[in-house]
């Protein structure tokens, strides 16, 4: 059997950070990812934050990957504008919350996980290969067991440490022969099978999870800058609450990427179970908001082929039109992007910007005149995705380990919901470095310390992120109230007004916060995360103080089936999910809450058709849930 | 012990939507249609890659075609981390049939022996794909093998080497009409010519071999960025070929006439249902119900 020092399971941003750090410290580590390629299974909103170190010792992205991260910019845009929009029908009340975004952070940038994780992987792989390690994709870990538990082994030909115990683990996968490892980092995400297998924790329950659903929308670079009134080095983030949430606890988001927009919602799974709404409808309600419509609309060609032509002619025409539309799209991508323009002119493909513009116009004219193509105002979706997000304050593992298996990131339930701000990427990366450091110590001590988990756990408890998950930060509340204070709140009713005024008083606020933290923050959650805060007050705000936005734009929003048909899958004949309780209420609700409608009811039993599954994990709690075998299942191109 | 492998590949038009182009008269516009490494050729490259990872093979990829065929070579290199790329290109090679092509490939592969293998016994395995998608008949492989005097094995789905004894064990798929397919296991001394079945996939079953594969994949990426430095061009002179034996004049095949196979008369009409259109789905559901009513439930 082959032997390795460290195996990392899962190649999301957490697992990759672990690989990078262990390798940088000079040890061999191998990362195993079940997706066909790194990045193909990961979904985020998302904004990656770098935390200001004044507030505690953390390992930020730029610490792990160095200056190169800032130079090569594998992210989308640095977010410089952060706005909360309270909505009610055609009225929107916008509040500038940039101070919340800036809270304790060096910067925050929008990211698309396929691109970001691919870049992380390139860096981590390079470092790992120097130590004889690396990344192996398309391999799904299905079991872990311990080798000769409690059998003493002799190291170095029996000269030393005869009391050492062989704690090494045997890893079983669907694709490879078994192999052995001295320690494991489980970075296998929120739906961690490793955690379930080892019974290291219960599966997360709906009360501990949010369901995130997102679409990525195409929009040329400089059109984004004009629409959002941002510069080339800037980005905007919009948060939404109010009627867009269709009465659910949670909210919507819209982040500008380099040349696309991420738009979606994050809703409490308990709330969804109480009053089920289709996830795609939640995204649609946001897309249909007049403010959003104005922000994301674009000129879109509609292919039109005369039906009276022969089948063969129709196919050929269709191919030709597709080609022209592709050219038109590619040219626009060049024209509206300074970098692309420069590159194309430098390599001599075009002489000037005007020439590109001309070519766009002639292509468009050909499409209209020769091929009857119509150009309409609409928007273009690139990808639909979903994933559950762990709410760390409700579910982080108190002891994130089982023997010499250390859990990091989403697998350990470590996500922060700080008002509208979500942090999971940065937290997982910081956990990963802590796990890496612990393991290095462990290996150097030649397996003698059985308390590897405890040492790691200690380090996790010292993490400022753990504190953020456990306690309300009084400074955060101060910043939040300061931002809200700018809007006239007299109209919101005496009770709300009184509360805000009390909280604005430094003494009262500090007293309240310390009391809450003493009693236990989680005891107040039902108040903080209530329909009143997430729905009623925002609607009131929008109605009383909002501006009316008139828009005549009508979008042709794709049906769910169209969204699914655009996704890329590597089909597995075997279902990775098995329905074990076909008659319980939870499962019945999955017929509504599964983002790709994999569930239906037949003869009073809930049945699954797994082919469309995007592995979000919403149904995991009450099913026998595994990730598909290596390379199989959904392949997110953006994530 | 060293192992030398050659892969024969082919550039083919990319028939996918958005890449293919037609002339006004409806014929394929070859100039505007993009080309890429043929799908079967990629499978041959995968087999060579397996030899690289598991047996440390030295790989040469060869193709015959116009100068633009170098695209196929660079794509092949990105798959199998090839050490050298050979392009047989010459105006007089044009319009070659399979026999004339085999003649060029034979000489090319013999040249590889001379050039690259001072201290060994030449090309041990030649890999090729099943056949090309654009009108090739699957004869080039067997003919090249025959000209070189290599045993030929087609439809190969798996292979392993015993380098010490220089023996290959391979599995090939045999399709028997009307009966279950069978898998034949064959042992043969090297050298051999192997044509891969399209279903071939290299199987790296240990973590270390997977890891090794990723290292070679990365190497390949680096090489491809600079693929021209691995590229060698040959014309009929440098291959020492008699012009009479290649190209049109070396091709005994005469395509007398190409006929379309007449379509059989259809007495059923198919209706296309667009799954996105709920009404259409409703219609079909209704039709099924009606049919069910007509024929009764079974
Ligand atoms: C809609 C949405 C919005 C979000 N917004 C933000 C935000 O703005 N900012 C922020 O910081 N965070 C945000 N998050 C959270 C953030 O995306 C996650 O915390 C983060 O991506 C988790 O990373 P991870 O590496 O822990 O897990 P994952 O990215 O889930 O990676 C786990 C990996 O393990 C692999 N794997 C699983 N099981 C196995 C196995 N058995 N064998 C082999 N491989 C396996 C999977 O294929 C996967 O690639 C958001 C999340 C969502 C869904
Ligand atoms: S079936 Fe798949 S997509 Fe549907 S809820 Fe379950 S995990 Fe999510």
Short mmCIF file of C-alpha atoms in Angstrom, two decimals, chain B:
data_model
loop_
_atom_site.label_atom_id
_atom_site.label_comp_id
_atom_site.label_asym_id
_atom_site.label_seq_id
_atom_site.Cartn_x
_atom_site.Cartn_y
_atom_site.Cartn_z
CA UNK B 1 14.85 0.12 -20.14
CA UNK B 2 13.74 2.66 -22.64
CA UNK B 3 10.51 2.67 -24.55
CA UNK B 4 9.86 4.59 -27.74
CA UNK B 5 6.39 5.38 -28.81
CA UNK B 6 4.98 7.01 -31.91
CA UNK B 7 1.47 8.40 -32.26
CA UNK B 8 -0.18 9.04 -35.59
CA UNK B 9 -2.78 11.77 -35.51
CA UNK B 10 -4.96 13.76 -37.84
CA UNK B 11 -6.35 17.27 -38.06
CA UNK B 12 -10.10 17.30 -38.64
CA UNK B 13 -12.78 19.93 -39.18
CA UNK B 14 -14.60 20.88 -36.01
CA UNK B 15 -18.22 20.12 -36.76
CA UNK B 16 -19.64 21.77 -33.69
CA UNK B 17 -22.09 24.65 -33.95
CA UNK B 18 -20.47 28.07 -34.20
CA UNK B 19 -17.23 26.60 -35.59
CA UNK B 20 -18.47 25.19 -38.85
CA UNK B 21 -18.97 27.39 -41.90
CA UNK B 22 -20.80 26.87 -45.18
CA UNK B 23 -20.35 28.43 -48.61
CA UNK B 24 -23.25 30.12 -50.35
CA UNK B 25 -23.86 26.93 -52.38
CA UNK B 26 -24.24 24.93 -49.19
CA UNK B 27 -20.91 23.10 -49.31
CA UNK B 28 -18.51 23.05 -46.39
CA UNK B 29 -16.29 26.13 -46.30
CA UNK B 30 -13.00 24.49 -45.35
CA UNK B 31 -11.09 27.75 -45.04
CA UNK B 32 -13.44 29.24 -42.47
CA UNK B 33 -14.32 26.10 -40.60
CA UNK B 34 -12.10 25.66 -37.61
CA UNK B 35 -10.03 22.52 -37.33
CA UNK B 36 -8.84 20.54 -34.38
CA UNK B 37 -7.24 17.29 -33.38
CA UNK B 38 -9.64 14.48 -34.31
CA UNK B 39 -11.47 12.84 -31.41
CA UNK B 40 -10.03 9.40 -32.16
CA UNK B 41 -6.56 10.85 -32.43
CA UNK B 42 -6.94 12.25 -28.90
CA UNK B 43 -7.65 8.73 -27.68
CA UNK B 44 -4.39 7.55 -29.28
CA UNK B 45 -2.59 10.36 -27.46
CA UNK B 46 -4.10 9.23 -24.15
CA UNK B 47 -2.71 5.75 -24.72
CA UNK B 48 0.72 7.22 -25.35
CA UNK B 49 0.40 9.34 -22.23
CA UNK B 50 -0.25 6.18 -20.23
CA UNK B 51 3.04 4.80 -21.56
CA UNK B 52 4.79 8.00 -20.57
CA UNK B 53 3.49 7.99 -17.00
CA UNK B 54 3.82 4.28 -16.31
CA UNK B 55 6.83 3.29 -18.42
CA UNK B 56 8.65 6.57 -19.00
CA UNK B 57 8.12 6.39 -22.76
CA UNK B 58 9.70 8.82 -25.18
CA UNK B 59 6.88 10.04 -27.40
CA UNK B 60 6.91 11.29 -30.99
CA UNK B 61 3.69 12.45 -32.61
CA UNK B 62 3.37 12.50 -36.36
CA UNK B 63 0.84 13.71 -38.86
CA UNK B 64 0.65 14.15 -42.60
CA UNK B 65 -1.19 17.18 -43.92
CA UNK B 66 -0.99 20.84 -44.90
CA UNK B 67 1.17 23.14 -42.71
CA UNK B 68 -1.82 24.08 -40.57
CA UNK B 69 -1.85 20.49 -39.30
CA UNK B 70 0.64 21.68 -36.73
CA UNK B 71 -2.46 22.60 -34.69
CA UNK B 72 -3.18 18.89 -34.36
CA UNK B 73 0.38 18.25 -33.23
CA UNK B 74 0.29 20.92 -30.56
CA UNK B 75 -3.04 19.67 -29.28
CA UNK B 76 -1.64 16.16 -29.24
CA UNK B 77 1.36 17.38 -27.29
CA UNK B 78 -0.89 18.95 -24.71
CA UNK B 79 -2.48 15.55 -24.13
CA UNK B 80 0.54 13.26 -24.12
CA UNK B 81 3.48 15.51 -23.28
CA UNK B 82 5.20 14.51 -26.52
CA UNK B 83 8.93 14.91 -26.82
CA UNK B 84 8.95 15.57 -30.55
CA UNK B 85 6.42 16.50 -33.20
CA UNK B 86 6.73 15.47 -36.83
CA UNK B 87 4.85 17.09 -39.66
CA UNK B 88 4.98 15.49 -43.09
CA UNK B 89 3.95 18.24 -45.42
CA UNK B 90 4.54 18.64 -49.12
CA UNK B 91 2.37 19.80 -51.99
CA UNK B 92 2.81 16.47 -53.69
CA UNK B 93 1.38 14.62 -50.68
CA UNK B 94 -2.02 16.17 -51.43
CA UNK B 95 -4.93 13.94 -52.49
CA UNK B 96 -3.25 10.85 -51.10
CA UNK B 97 -5.36 7.79 -50.53
CA UNK B 98 -4.73 5.54 -47.56
CA UNK B 99 -1.99 3.54 -49.22
CA UNK B 100 -0.03 6.62 -50.27
CA UNK B 101 -0.51 8.06 -46.78
CA UNK B 102 0.80 4.83 -45.26
CA UNK B 103 3.89 5.11 -47.42
CA UNK B 104 4.65 8.57 -46.03
CA UNK B 105 3.99 7.45 -42.46
CA UNK B 106 6.19 4.40 -42.89
CA UNK B 107 9.13 6.47 -44.02
CA UNK B 108 8.47 9.01 -41.29
CA UNK B 109 8.44 6.38 -38.57
CA UNK B 110 11.59 4.79 -39.94
CA UNK B 111 13.20 8.22 -39.77
CA UNK B 112 12.23 8.53 -36.11
CA UNK B 113 14.26 5.39 -35.52
CA UNK B 114 17.28 6.87 -37.14
CA UNK B 115 17.03 10.30 -35.56
CA UNK B 116 16.11 9.73 -32.00
CA UNK B 117 17.23 6.37 -30.94
CA UNK B 118 20.95 6.04 -31.18
CA UNK B 119 21.19 3.41 -28.53
CA UNK B 120 17.99 1.45 -28.76
CA UNK B 121 15.90 -0.61 -31.01
CA UNK B 122 13.56 1.92 -32.62
CA UNK B 123 9.87 2.60 -32.22
CA UNK B 124 8.34 -0.02 -29.94
CA UNK B 125 4.69 0.92 -30.18
CA UNK B 126 2.78 2.95 -32.73
CA UNK B 127 -0.59 4.23 -31.56
CA UNK B 128 -3.34 5.44 -33.80
CA UNK B 129 -6.98 6.28 -33.32
CA UNK B 130 -9.88 4.21 -34.48
CA UNK B 131 -10.37 6.19 -37.67
CA UNK B 132 -10.83 9.81 -38.73
CA UNK B 133 -14.27 11.36 -38.82
CA UNK B 134 -14.00 13.06 -42.19
CA UNK B 135 -14.20 10.30 -44.71
CA UNK B 136 -11.22 8.13 -43.83
CA UNK B 137 -11.87 4.43 -44.08
CA UNK B 138 -9.76 3.06 -41.24
CA UNK B 139 -7.18 1.51 -43.52
CA UNK B 140 -4.26 3.85 -42.93
CA UNK B 141 -3.32 2.15 -39.68
CA UNK B 142 -3.26 -1.47 -40.89
CA UNK B 143 -1.50 -0.43 -44.10
CA UNK B 144 1.22 1.46 -42.23
CA UNK B 145 1.68 -1.49 -39.90
CA UNK B 146 1.90 -3.85 -42.85
CA UNK B 147 4.45 -1.68 -44.63
CA UNK B 148 6.55 -1.51 -41.46
CA UNK B 149 6.14 -5.20 -40.70
CA UNK B 150 4.54 -4.54 -37.30
CA UNK B 151 1.72 -6.77 -36.03
CA UNK B 152 -1.51 -4.74 -35.99
CA UNK B 153 -4.09 -4.78 -33.20
CA UNK B 154 -7.33 -2.89 -33.59
CA UNK B 155 -10.12 -1.93 -31.14
CA UNK B 156 -7.75 -2.03 -28.20
CA UNK B 157 -9.35 -1.03 -24.91
CA UNK B 158 -6.50 -1.62 -22.49
CA UNK B 159 -2.84 -2.53 -22.52
CA UNK B 160 0.08 -3.19 -20.17
CA UNK B 161 3.75 -3.71 -20.78
CA UNK B 162 6.36 -5.97 -19.40
CA UNK B 163 9.41 -3.90 -20.19
CA UNK B 164 11.89 -6.50 -19.06
CA UNK B 165 10.71 -9.11 -21.52
CA UNK B 166 9.49 -6.47 -23.99
CA UNK B 167 6.04 -7.97 -24.17
CA UNK B 168 2.70 -6.21 -24.40
CA UNK B 169 -0.54 -7.64 -23.02
CA UNK B 170 -3.56 -6.03 -24.56
CA UNK B 171 -7.30 -6.34 -24.51
CA UNK B 172 -9.36 -5.75 -27.57
CA UNK B 173 -13.04 -5.55 -28.16
CA UNK B 174 -14.49 -7.95 -30.67
CA UNK B 175 -17.97 -7.17 -31.86
CA UNK B 176 -19.80 -10.22 -33.13
CA UNK B 177 -22.94 -9.46 -34.98
CA UNK B 178 -25.94 -10.71 -33.15
CA UNK B 179 -23.95 -12.02 -30.18
CA UNK B 180 -22.51 -10.50 -27.05
CA UNK B 181 -19.33 -8.53 -27.60
CA UNK B 182 -16.26 -10.33 -26.38
CA UNK B 183 -12.97 -9.07 -25.03
CA UNK B 184 -9.90 -10.83 -26.33
CA UNK B 185 -6.69 -10.78 -24.33
CA UNK B 186 -3.53 -10.99 -26.40
CA UNK B 187 0.14 -11.10 -25.62
CA UNK B 188 2.66 -10.03 -28.21
CA UNK B 189 6.32 -9.17 -28.32
CA UNK B 190 7.18 -5.56 -29.20
CA UNK B 191 7.12 -3.79 -31.60
CA UNK B 192 3.40 -3.50 -32.28
CA UNK B 193 0.91 -1.18 -33.94
CA UNK B 194 -2.09 -0.46 -31.74
CA UNK B 195 -5.30 1.21 -32.93
CA UNK B 196 -7.35 2.27 -29.93
CA UNK B 197 -11.03 1.69 -29.51
CA UNK B 198 -12.84 5.02 -29.01
CA UNK B 199 -13.84 3.84 -25.53
CA UNK B 200 -10.21 3.54 -24.37
CA UNK B 201 -9.39 5.46 -21.22
CA UNK B 202 -6.05 5.15 -19.45
CA UNK B 203 -6.51 3.82 -15.95
CA UNK B 204 -4.19 5.17 -13.33
CA UNK B 205 -5.14 3.16 -10.29
CA UNK B 206 -2.68 4.31 -7.68
CA UNK B 207 -2.45 7.72 -6.10
CA UNK B 208 1.21 8.01 -7.01
CA UNK B 209 0.59 7.28 -10.68
CA UNK B 210 -2.21 9.86 -10.70
CA UNK B 211 0.16 12.31 -9.12
CA UNK B 212 2.81 11.53 -11.69
CA UNK B 213 0.26 12.02 -14.44
CA UNK B 214 -0.49 15.54 -13.20
CA UNK B 215 3.20 16.37 -13.28
CA UNK B 216 3.44 15.25 -16.89
CA UNK B 217 0.27 17.14 -17.71
CA UNK B 218 1.87 20.25 -16.37
CA UNK B 219 5.05 19.59 -18.31
CA UNK B 220 2.95 19.24 -21.41
CA UNK B 221 1.37 22.61 -20.78
CA UNK B 222 4.81 24.19 -20.62
CA UNK B 223 6.00 22.44 -23.76
CA UNK B 224 2.93 23.42 -25.75
CA UNK B 225 3.48 27.08 -25.04
CA UNK B 226 6.61 26.64 -27.11
CA UNK B 227 5.55 23.74 -29.31
CA UNK B 228 7.36 24.95 -32.44
CA UNK B 229 10.68 24.16 -30.85
CA UNK B 230 9.61 20.50 -30.79
CA UNK B 231 8.36 20.55 -34.34
CA UNK B 232 10.23 19.03 -37.24
CA UNK B 233 8.98 19.36 -40.81
CA UNK B 234 9.60 16.78 -43.50
CA UNK B 235 8.92 16.88 -47.23
CA UNK B 236 9.32 14.09 -49.76
CA UNK B 237 13.02 14.85 -50.09
CA UNK B 238 13.87 14.69 -46.45
CA UNK B 239 11.81 11.51 -46.14
CA UNK B 240 13.61 10.09 -49.17
CA UNK B 241 10.31 9.30 -50.82
CA UNK B 242 9.80 8.59 -54.48
CA UNK B 243 7.27 11.21 -55.72
CA UNK B 244 5.60 8.46 -57.70
CA UNK B 245 4.70 6.58 -54.54
CA UNK B 246 2.98 9.41 -52.73
CA UNK B 247 0.14 11.85 -53.18
CA UNK B 248 -2.26 11.42 -56.05
CA UNK B 249 0.20 9.52 -58.19
CA UNK B 250 0.86 7.04 -55.42
CA UNK B 251 -2.83 6.44 -54.88
CA UNK B 252 -4.26 3.45 -56.68
CA UNK B 253 -7.74 4.22 -55.34
CA UNK B 254 -10.00 5.94 -57.82
CA UNK B 255 -13.13 7.44 -56.38
CA UNK B 256 -15.33 6.89 -59.37
CA UNK B 257 -18.45 8.47 -58.08
CA UNK B 258 -19.90 9.35 -54.69
CA UNK B 259 -23.55 8.59 -54.40
CA UNK B 260 -25.92 9.58 -51.73
CA UNK B 261 -27.62 6.63 -50.24
CA UNK B 262 -31.26 7.15 -51.13
CA UNK B 263 -33.42 7.60 -48.11
CA UNK B 264 -35.89 4.85 -47.38
CA UNK B 265 -39.48 5.85 -47.80
CA UNK B 266 -40.90 6.87 -44.51
CA UNK B 267 -44.45 6.25 -43.64
CA UNK B 268 -44.16 7.56 -40.11
CA UNK B 269 -43.80 11.19 -39.31
CA UNK B 270 -41.75 12.30 -36.35
CA UNK B 271 -42.80 15.28 -34.34
CA UNK B 272 -40.15 17.22 -32.49
CA UNK B 273 -41.04 18.17 -28.96
CA UNK B 274 -39.25 21.07 -27.37
CA UNK B 275 -38.98 20.18 -23.69
CA UNK B 276 -38.97 23.84 -22.71
CA UNK B 277 -42.39 24.43 -24.09
CA UNK B 278 -44.95 23.42 -21.51
CA UNK B 279 -47.76 23.39 -24.05
CA UNK B 280 -45.94 20.93 -26.22
CA UNK B 281 -45.37 18.68 -23.27
CA UNK B 282 -49.03 18.94 -22.41
CA UNK B 283 -49.92 17.99 -25.97
CA UNK B 284 -47.73 14.95 -25.96
CA UNK B 285 -49.06 13.89 -22.58
CA UNK B 286 -52.58 14.14 -23.95
CA UNK B 287 -51.62 12.10 -26.99
CA UNK B 288 -50.15 9.40 -24.80
CA UNK B 289 -53.31 9.30 -22.77
CA UNK B 290 -55.38 9.01 -25.94
CA UNK B 291 -53.17 6.23 -27.25
CA UNK B 292 -53.44 4.47 -23.94
CA UNK B 293 -57.20 4.71 -24.20
CA UNK B 294 -57.10 3.33 -27.73
CA UNK B 295 -54.95 0.35 -27.03
CA UNK B 296 -55.94 -0.19 -23.48
CA UNK B 297 -53.47 -0.40 -20.64
CA UNK B 298 -51.16 -3.32 -20.69
#
